[in-house]
Amino acid sequence: MQKIFIKSILYFLLSIQIINAQKPQKPNAAEIYNQIEKLNFLGSVLYIAAHPDDENTRLISYMANEVHARTGYLSLTRGDGGQNLIGPQLRELLGVIRTQELLEARKIDGGEQFFSRANDFGFSKNPDETLAIWDKEKVLADLVWTIRKFQPDVIINRFDHRSPGTTHGHHTSSAMLSVEGFDLANNSTSFPEQLKLVKTWQPKRLFFNTSWWFYGSKEKFDAADKTNLFSISTGVFFPTLGKSNQEIAALSRSSHKSQGFGSTGVRGEDTEYLEFLKGEPLKDKSSLFDGIDTSWNRIKGGKPIGELISLITKQYDFKNPSASIPNLVKAYSMIQALEENHWKIIKTDELKKIITGCSGLYLEAVSNFQEATPGSIVKLNLETINRSTVVMQLISVTTLPEQKTTVLNTDLRYNILQNNSLDLQLPKSINYTQPYWLNEKGTEGLYAVNDQQNIGIPDIIREVKIFFNIKINGVEIPFERTIVYKYNDDVKGEMYNFLDIVPEVTTTIQDKVLLFPNTKPKYVGVSIKAGKNDIKGELKLDLPKDWKVFPPSIPFQISKKGTEQTVYFEVTPPAQMSEITGKSIATIDGIQYDKEQININYDHITKQQVLKASELKCIRLDLKTNVESIAYIMGAGDDVPKSLTQMGYKVSLLKTEEITPEKLESYDVVMTGIRAYNTIQALANKQEILFDFVKGGKTMIVQYNTTDDLVTTNIAPFPLKISKDRVTEENAEVRFLTLNHPVLNYPNIITPNDFKGWKQEQGLYYPKEYDKAFTPILSSNDKGESAKEGALLIAPYGKGNYIYTGLSLFRELPEGVPGAFKLISNMISIKPTISVPNQKVKN
């Protein structure tokens, strides 16, 4: 019976549980009290938008902490198409970071997190494009699936479904799908395959969370007629927590560190506005839940449970929370006696957390290593301690996925630590640890997730768990814990990670893109990492036959898990132009391993392991470069310097304090990384030095910045104003405005073909207003729009050149786009004195 129960709740826990990053939660008496209050509210709200950071954390926090409603946020995407202010990770790796940032945000504001399979493919100007790329029906199916699983009484949209073209196409699409899904969720003919696992569900009402932003300004919103808007006073103060709702919301918002959304908490009155869209109108405008029974009476046999929880709340002792345990355990037994229903599982999970909090019951299973391979044995140390006077026994522990129960029958006496050792046998068939949505190759707009029950689960699905089966006041209760690895850091103290399942061997190719301007060979370094002790095998670099690799294979032997060995292959390209993808393959005992292990490790999120094919891109390209030395000033973080080094340039990463006339003398070019003028305050005081560098006959290349929070408006030696102009269609036609300009002719001839095969977008935040000293080089536009001419601007200044570009070189160069290499080479090599013959290439 116990095993059946564990199986039945496992998928539910995966769908709602936010796996704790690093240290386990240890709620104080006030937080426990709030959890008990929430236990007596059976109503739910689902907030829907497009991206991480779209959510209104003030409203989510208010609904979760003041109303005590079960509050969810459905972000249709994981934010893969954004930029990254904290590191070089982009695309799916950035999506992994932003997923974790959302999970951290929900821990703070009390909400739960969900996703669809939609891939954030980058900025979209209208919902028609968005829904075509996403595959509307599949994303709509995911939204309906989430509604049917979560069963919200109320849905709130962040964006307006009636305003296509006025904001990001993803934004409008999220609202349009929500409006459509509101009715479809209760239609048994819509996505009927889901009904094998869930029931139809009809939310009570749907709202649009409007604000001054949608009116264009605060002044316009203040003057607008709000008769038809429902207002919520969200500026509440929580005395037991010592924080205002806005302060909690600001802490939650500040979890989005990769996007630079640090927020300062405020205090005092605050109002949110909701516009009614669908469903049953409000008769009593004092509550979103008007006409909805949010008490235990909504469940058959639930009334006595609600009465008991009310008593627990009334008698709660902040100095001795454990006094509530007898009645909490009684409530647990009463809930288990109910018929199976949606709220039974939710409230069971909430109640178990409250019981552990009230009793100080600490349960932990620690692995002796952070990584393990399929089929291996993991040695666990189990820590159990009851820090209350309530009678408890540790009856047994059950390990997953092996479903093995070990009987212990140990009394848990007050404040006496119990340690037990256990060997956990991992099955050979266990999945590697990684974001499940990256297991298979998807499309441009949709991740591939074939198991319906996994859709919407926010986090990595970790299979290795343990259930502590504890008897409390005669009632046996299973408490789930994920296996962790912990260690002591001399600076940070106790540190936690989760146990990761890894391949026996992973390989990492050191240079992901190799440029061959001629037929001379290059060396490729490949690092081999052991996932277990004493591995022995053979490594080969698999390239097409017209690319020569020597030696054909290299033997390797590594004695200790976690250590690495690096080997080198000599690669010789063909004479003709060629662009290929190769991979490294390690073979052990006849089994091939072709994965690269990528660890994403930032202090504010849980460490993430991503396993990707260990690949490299080789390009045989007739690329001409000169011998310039480059000083690169890193901005928000990108991999452009690696690409420049691969091209043969000498690149130095320059700190702002090193920007002095003397230091710059040894360089030919200064290049600023993406968003440098948004993120480096000290640059505001270095402009004259940089402009003098140009005036003396050198080149300065400034990559894109956003319009927000520029550290100085004087980013160029001549007037230049950044706009929000962009070209999102990566293969939009590119027209040359100044065909014979040196940047299009020296040392490489640039043609419109060099703009084919670009990734995600052509460029962003193009200047629209600029001094006549600038020469615009390129013109392009998305379909149906006017031409944008600010992608590449060049101005002679003194004896040198200043270049501003909004082209997305930070995406194209690491992706190995040949035309991007040719163009950046010409930008680096530009000289005012260069004269070129007339180019005969047709646009």
mmCIF file with all atom_site columns, C-alpha atoms in Angstrom, residues 616-707:
data_model
loop_
_atom_site.group_PDB
_atom_site.id
_atom_site.type_symbol
_atom_site.label_atom_id
_atom_site.label_alt_id
_atom_site.label_comp_id
_atom_site.label_asym_id
_atom_site.label_entity_id
_atom_site.label_seq_id
_atom_site.pdbx_PDB_ins_code
_atom_site.Cartn_x
_atom_site.Cartn_y
_atom_site.Cartn_z
_atom_site.occupancy
_atom_site.B_iso_or_equiv
_atom_site.pdbx_formal_charge
_atom_site.auth_seq_id
_atom_site.auth_comp_id
_atom_site.auth_asym_id
_atom_site.auth_atom_id
_atom_site.pdbx_PDB_model_num
ATOM 1  C CA . LEU A 1 616 ? 32.596 21.574 -33.310 1.00 0.00 ? 616 LEU A CA 1
ATOM 2  C CA . LYS A 1 617 ? 32.046 23.565 -36.447 1.00 0.00 ? 617 LYS A CA 1
ATOM 3  C CA . CYS A 1 618 ? 34.882 23.678 -38.988 1.00 0.00 ? 618 CYS A CA 1
ATOM 4  C CA . ILE A 1 619 ? 34.882 26.370 -41.639 1.00 0.00 ? 619 ILE A CA 1
ATOM 5  C CA . ARG A 1 620 ? 37.208 26.452 -44.613 1.00 0.00 ? 620 ARG A CA 1
ATOM 6  C CA . LEU A 1 621 ? 36.824 30.107 -45.520 1.00 0.00 ? 621 LEU A CA 1
ATOM 7  C CA . ASP A 1 622 ? 38.818 32.445 -47.679 1.00 0.00 ? 622 ASP A CA 1
ATOM 8  C CA . LEU A 1 623 ? 39.102 34.934 -44.831 1.00 0.00 ? 623 LEU A CA 1
ATOM 9  C CA . LYS A 1 624 ? 41.638 37.726 -44.961 1.00 0.00 ? 624 LYS A CA 1
ATOM 10 C CA . THR A 1 625 ? 42.770 39.433 -41.785 1.00 0.00 ? 625 THR A CA 1
ATOM 11 C CA . ASN A 1 626 ? 45.473 41.900 -40.885 1.00 0.00 ? 626 ASN A CA 1
ATOM 12 C CA . VAL A 1 627 ? 47.717 41.855 -37.831 1.00 0.00 ? 627 VAL A CA 1
ATOM 13 C CA . GLU A 1 628 ? 45.759 44.138 -35.509 1.00 0.00 ? 628 GLU A CA 1
ATOM 14 C CA . SER A 1 629 ? 45.883 43.898 -31.742 1.00 0.00 ? 629 SER A CA 1
ATOM 15 C CA . ILE A 1 630 ? 42.554 44.362 -30.008 1.00 0.00 ? 630 ILE A CA 1
ATOM 16 C CA . ALA A 1 631 ? 41.605 45.659 -26.561 1.00 0.00 ? 631 ALA A CA 1
ATOM 17 C CA . TYR A 1 632 ? 38.196 44.235 -25.688 1.00 0.00 ? 632 TYR A CA 1
ATOM 18 C CA . ILE A 1 633 ? 36.094 45.853 -22.949 1.00 0.00 ? 633 ILE A CA 1
ATOM 19 C CA . MET A 1 634 ? 33.615 43.221 -21.797 1.00 0.00 ? 634 MET A CA 1
ATOM 20 C CA . GLY A 1 635 ? 30.060 44.404 -21.242 1.00 0.00 ? 635 GLY A CA 1
ATOM 21 C CA . ALA A 1 636 ? 27.185 42.127 -20.307 1.00 0.00 ? 636 ALA A CA 1
ATOM 22 C CA . GLY A 1 637 ? 29.140 39.021 -21.260 1.00 0.00 ? 637 GLY A CA 1
ATOM 23 C CA . ASP A 1 638 ? 29.692 37.402 -24.635 1.00 0.00 ? 638 ASP A CA 1
ATOM 24 C CA . ASP A 1 639 ? 32.013 35.028 -26.495 1.00 0.00 ? 639 ASP A CA 1
ATOM 25 C CA . VAL A 1 640 ? 33.157 37.486 -29.165 1.00 0.00 ? 640 VAL A CA 1
ATOM 26 C CA . PRO A 1 641 ? 36.758 37.626 -27.811 1.00 0.00 ? 641 PRO A CA 1
ATOM 27 C CA . LYS A 1 642 ? 37.079 33.841 -28.289 1.00 0.00 ? 642 LYS A CA 1
ATOM 28 C CA . SER A 1 643 ? 35.934 34.203 -31.877 1.00 0.00 ? 643 SER A CA 1
ATOM 29 C CA . LEU A 1 644 ? 38.424 37.009 -32.508 1.00 0.00 ? 644 LEU A CA 1
ATOM 30 C CA . THR A 1 645 ? 41.231 34.883 -31.087 1.00 0.00 ? 645 THR A CA 1
ATOM 31 C CA . GLN A 1 646 ? 40.155 32.045 -33.365 1.00 0.00 ? 646 GLN A CA 1
ATOM 32 C CA . MET A 1 647 ? 40.523 34.457 -36.307 1.00 0.00 ? 647 MET A CA 1
ATOM 33 C CA . GLY A 1 648 ? 44.144 34.989 -35.338 1.00 0.00 ? 648 GLY A CA 1
ATOM 34 C CA . TYR A 1 649 ? 43.914 38.331 -33.569 1.00 0.00 ? 649 TYR A CA 1
ATOM 35 C CA . LYS A 1 650 ? 45.758 39.136 -30.390 1.00 0.00 ? 650 LYS A CA 1
ATOM 36 C CA . VAL A 1 651 ? 42.962 40.020 -27.953 1.00 0.00 ? 651 VAL A CA 1
ATOM 37 C CA . SER A 1 652 ? 43.327 41.469 -24.465 1.00 0.00 ? 652 SER A CA 1
ATOM 38 C CA . LEU A 1 653 ? 40.407 41.849 -22.071 1.00 0.00 ? 653 LEU A CA 1
ATOM 39 C CA . LEU A 1 654 ? 40.750 45.365 -20.713 1.00 0.00 ? 654 LEU A CA 1
ATOM 40 C CA . LYS A 1 655 ? 39.354 46.497 -17.366 1.00 0.00 ? 655 LYS A CA 1
ATOM 41 C CA . THR A 1 656 ? 38.045 50.045 -17.136 1.00 0.00 ? 656 THR A CA 1
ATOM 42 C CA . GLU A 1 657 ? 40.820 51.095 -14.764 1.00 0.00 ? 657 GLU A CA 1
ATOM 43 C CA . GLU A 1 658 ? 43.299 50.048 -17.456 1.00 0.00 ? 658 GLU A CA 1
ATOM 44 C CA . ILE A 1 659 ? 41.834 52.473 -20.005 1.00 0.00 ? 659 ILE A CA 1
ATOM 45 C CA . THR A 1 660 ? 44.648 54.993 -20.019 1.00 0.00 ? 660 THR A CA 1
ATOM 46 C CA . PRO A 1 661 ? 46.422 56.702 -22.942 1.00 0.00 ? 661 PRO A CA 1
ATOM 47 C CA . GLU A 1 662 ? 49.603 54.818 -22.109 1.00 0.00 ? 662 GLU A CA 1
ATOM 48 C CA . LYS A 1 663 ? 47.886 51.421 -21.998 1.00 0.00 ? 663 LYS A CA 1
ATOM 49 C CA . LEU A 1 664 ? 45.999 51.975 -25.242 1.00 0.00 ? 664 LEU A CA 1
ATOM 50 C CA . GLU A 1 665 ? 49.137 52.883 -27.201 1.00 0.00 ? 665 GLU A CA 1
ATOM 51 C CA . SER A 1 666 ? 49.916 49.228 -27.855 1.00 0.00 ? 666 SER A CA 1
ATOM 52 C CA . TYR A 1 667 ? 46.520 48.481 -29.443 1.00 0.00 ? 667 TYR A CA 1
ATOM 53 C CA . ASP A 1 668 ? 45.140 49.109 -32.918 1.00 0.00 ? 668 ASP A CA 1
ATOM 54 C CA . VAL A 1 669 ? 41.487 48.596 -32.067 1.00 0.00 ? 669 VAL A CA 1
ATOM 55 C CA . VAL A 1 670 ? 39.283 49.052 -28.993 1.00 0.00 ? 670 VAL A CA 1
ATOM 56 C CA . MET A 1 671 ? 36.038 47.086 -29.027 1.00 0.00 ? 671 MET A CA 1
ATOM 57 C CA . THR A 1 672 ? 33.274 47.288 -26.433 1.00 0.00 ? 672 THR A CA 1
ATOM 58 C CA . GLY A 1 673 ? 31.181 44.218 -25.691 1.00 0.00 ? 673 GLY A CA 1
ATOM 59 C CA . ILE A 1 674 ? 27.404 44.122 -25.837 1.00 0.00 ? 674 ILE A CA 1
ATOM 60 C CA . ARG A 1 675 ? 25.633 46.533 -23.495 1.00 0.00 ? 675 ARG A CA 1
ATOM 61 C CA . ALA A 1 676 ? 28.910 47.850 -22.127 1.00 0.00 ? 676 ALA A CA 1
ATOM 62 C CA . TYR A 1 677 ? 27.393 51.331 -21.864 1.00 0.00 ? 677 TYR A CA 1
ATOM 63 C CA . ASN A 1 678 ? 24.463 49.879 -19.913 1.00 0.00 ? 678 ASN A CA 1
ATOM 64 C CA . THR A 1 679 ? 26.521 47.908 -17.413 1.00 0.00 ? 679 THR A CA 1
ATOM 65 C CA . ILE A 1 680 ? 29.883 49.641 -16.813 1.00 0.00 ? 680 ILE A CA 1
ATOM 66 C CA . GLN A 1 681 ? 29.419 52.936 -14.993 1.00 0.00 ? 681 GLN A CA 1
ATOM 67 C CA . ALA A 1 682 ? 33.137 53.732 -15.139 1.00 0.00 ? 682 ALA A CA 1
ATOM 68 C CA . LEU A 1 683 ? 33.014 54.035 -18.937 1.00 0.00 ? 683 LEU A CA 1
ATOM 69 C CA . ALA A 1 684 ? 31.294 57.400 -18.534 1.00 0.00 ? 684 ALA A CA 1
ATOM 70 C CA . ASN A 1 685 ? 34.621 58.801 -17.334 1.00 0.00 ? 685 ASN A CA 1
ATOM 71 C CA . LYS A 1 686 ? 36.744 57.146 -20.024 1.00 0.00 ? 686 LYS A CA 1
ATOM 72 C CA . GLN A 1 687 ? 35.152 58.535 -23.174 1.00 0.00 ? 687 GLN A CA 1
ATOM 73 C CA . GLU A 1 688 ? 37.633 61.321 -23.823 1.00 0.00 ? 688 GLU A CA 1
ATOM 74 C CA . ILE A 1 689 ? 40.525 58.866 -23.564 1.00 0.00 ? 689 ILE A CA 1
ATOM 75 C CA . LEU A 1 690 ? 38.802 56.506 -26.000 1.00 0.00 ? 690 LEU A CA 1
ATOM 76 C CA . PHE A 1 691 ? 37.925 59.298 -28.417 1.00 0.00 ? 691 PHE A CA 1
ATOM 77 C CA . ASP A 1 692 ? 41.522 60.557 -28.330 1.00 0.00 ? 692 ASP A CA 1
ATOM 78 C CA . PHE A 1 693 ? 42.594 57.000 -29.125 1.00 0.00 ? 693 PHE A CA 1
ATOM 79 C CA . VAL A 1 694 ? 40.458 57.183 -32.299 1.00 0.00 ? 694 VAL A CA 1
ATOM 80 C CA . LYS A 1 695 ? 41.566 60.707 -33.110 1.00 0.00 ? 695 LYS A CA 1
ATOM 81 C CA . GLY A 1 696 ? 45.180 59.533 -33.067 1.00 0.00 ? 696 GLY A CA 1
ATOM 82 C CA . GLY A 1 697 ? 44.548 57.114 -35.959 1.00 0.00 ? 697 GLY A CA 1
ATOM 83 C CA . LYS A 1 698 ? 43.040 54.024 -34.311 1.00 0.00 ? 698 LYS A CA 1
ATOM 84 C CA . THR A 1 699 ? 39.650 52.284 -34.542 1.00 0.00 ? 699 THR A CA 1
ATOM 85 C CA . MET A 1 700 ? 36.886 52.001 -31.958 1.00 0.00 ? 700 MET A CA 1
ATOM 86 C CA . ILE A 1 701 ? 34.052 49.510 -32.470 1.00 0.00 ? 701 ILE A CA 1
ATOM 87 C CA . VAL A 1 702 ? 31.001 49.780 -30.209 1.00 0.00 ? 702 VAL A CA 1
ATOM 88 C CA . GLN A 1 703 ? 28.533 46.882 -30.207 1.00 0.00 ? 703 GLN A CA 1
ATOM 89 C CA . TYR A 1 704 ? 24.875 47.277 -29.382 1.00 0.00 ? 704 TYR A CA 1
ATOM 90 C CA . ASN A 1 705 ? 23.479 48.900 -26.245 1.00 0.00 ? 705 ASN A CA 1
ATOM 91 C CA . THR A 1 706 ? 19.882 49.253 -25.132 1.00 0.00 ? 706 THR A CA 1
ATOM 92 C CA . THR A 1 707 ? 18.029 52.513 -24.684 1.00 0.00 ? 707 THR A CA 1
#
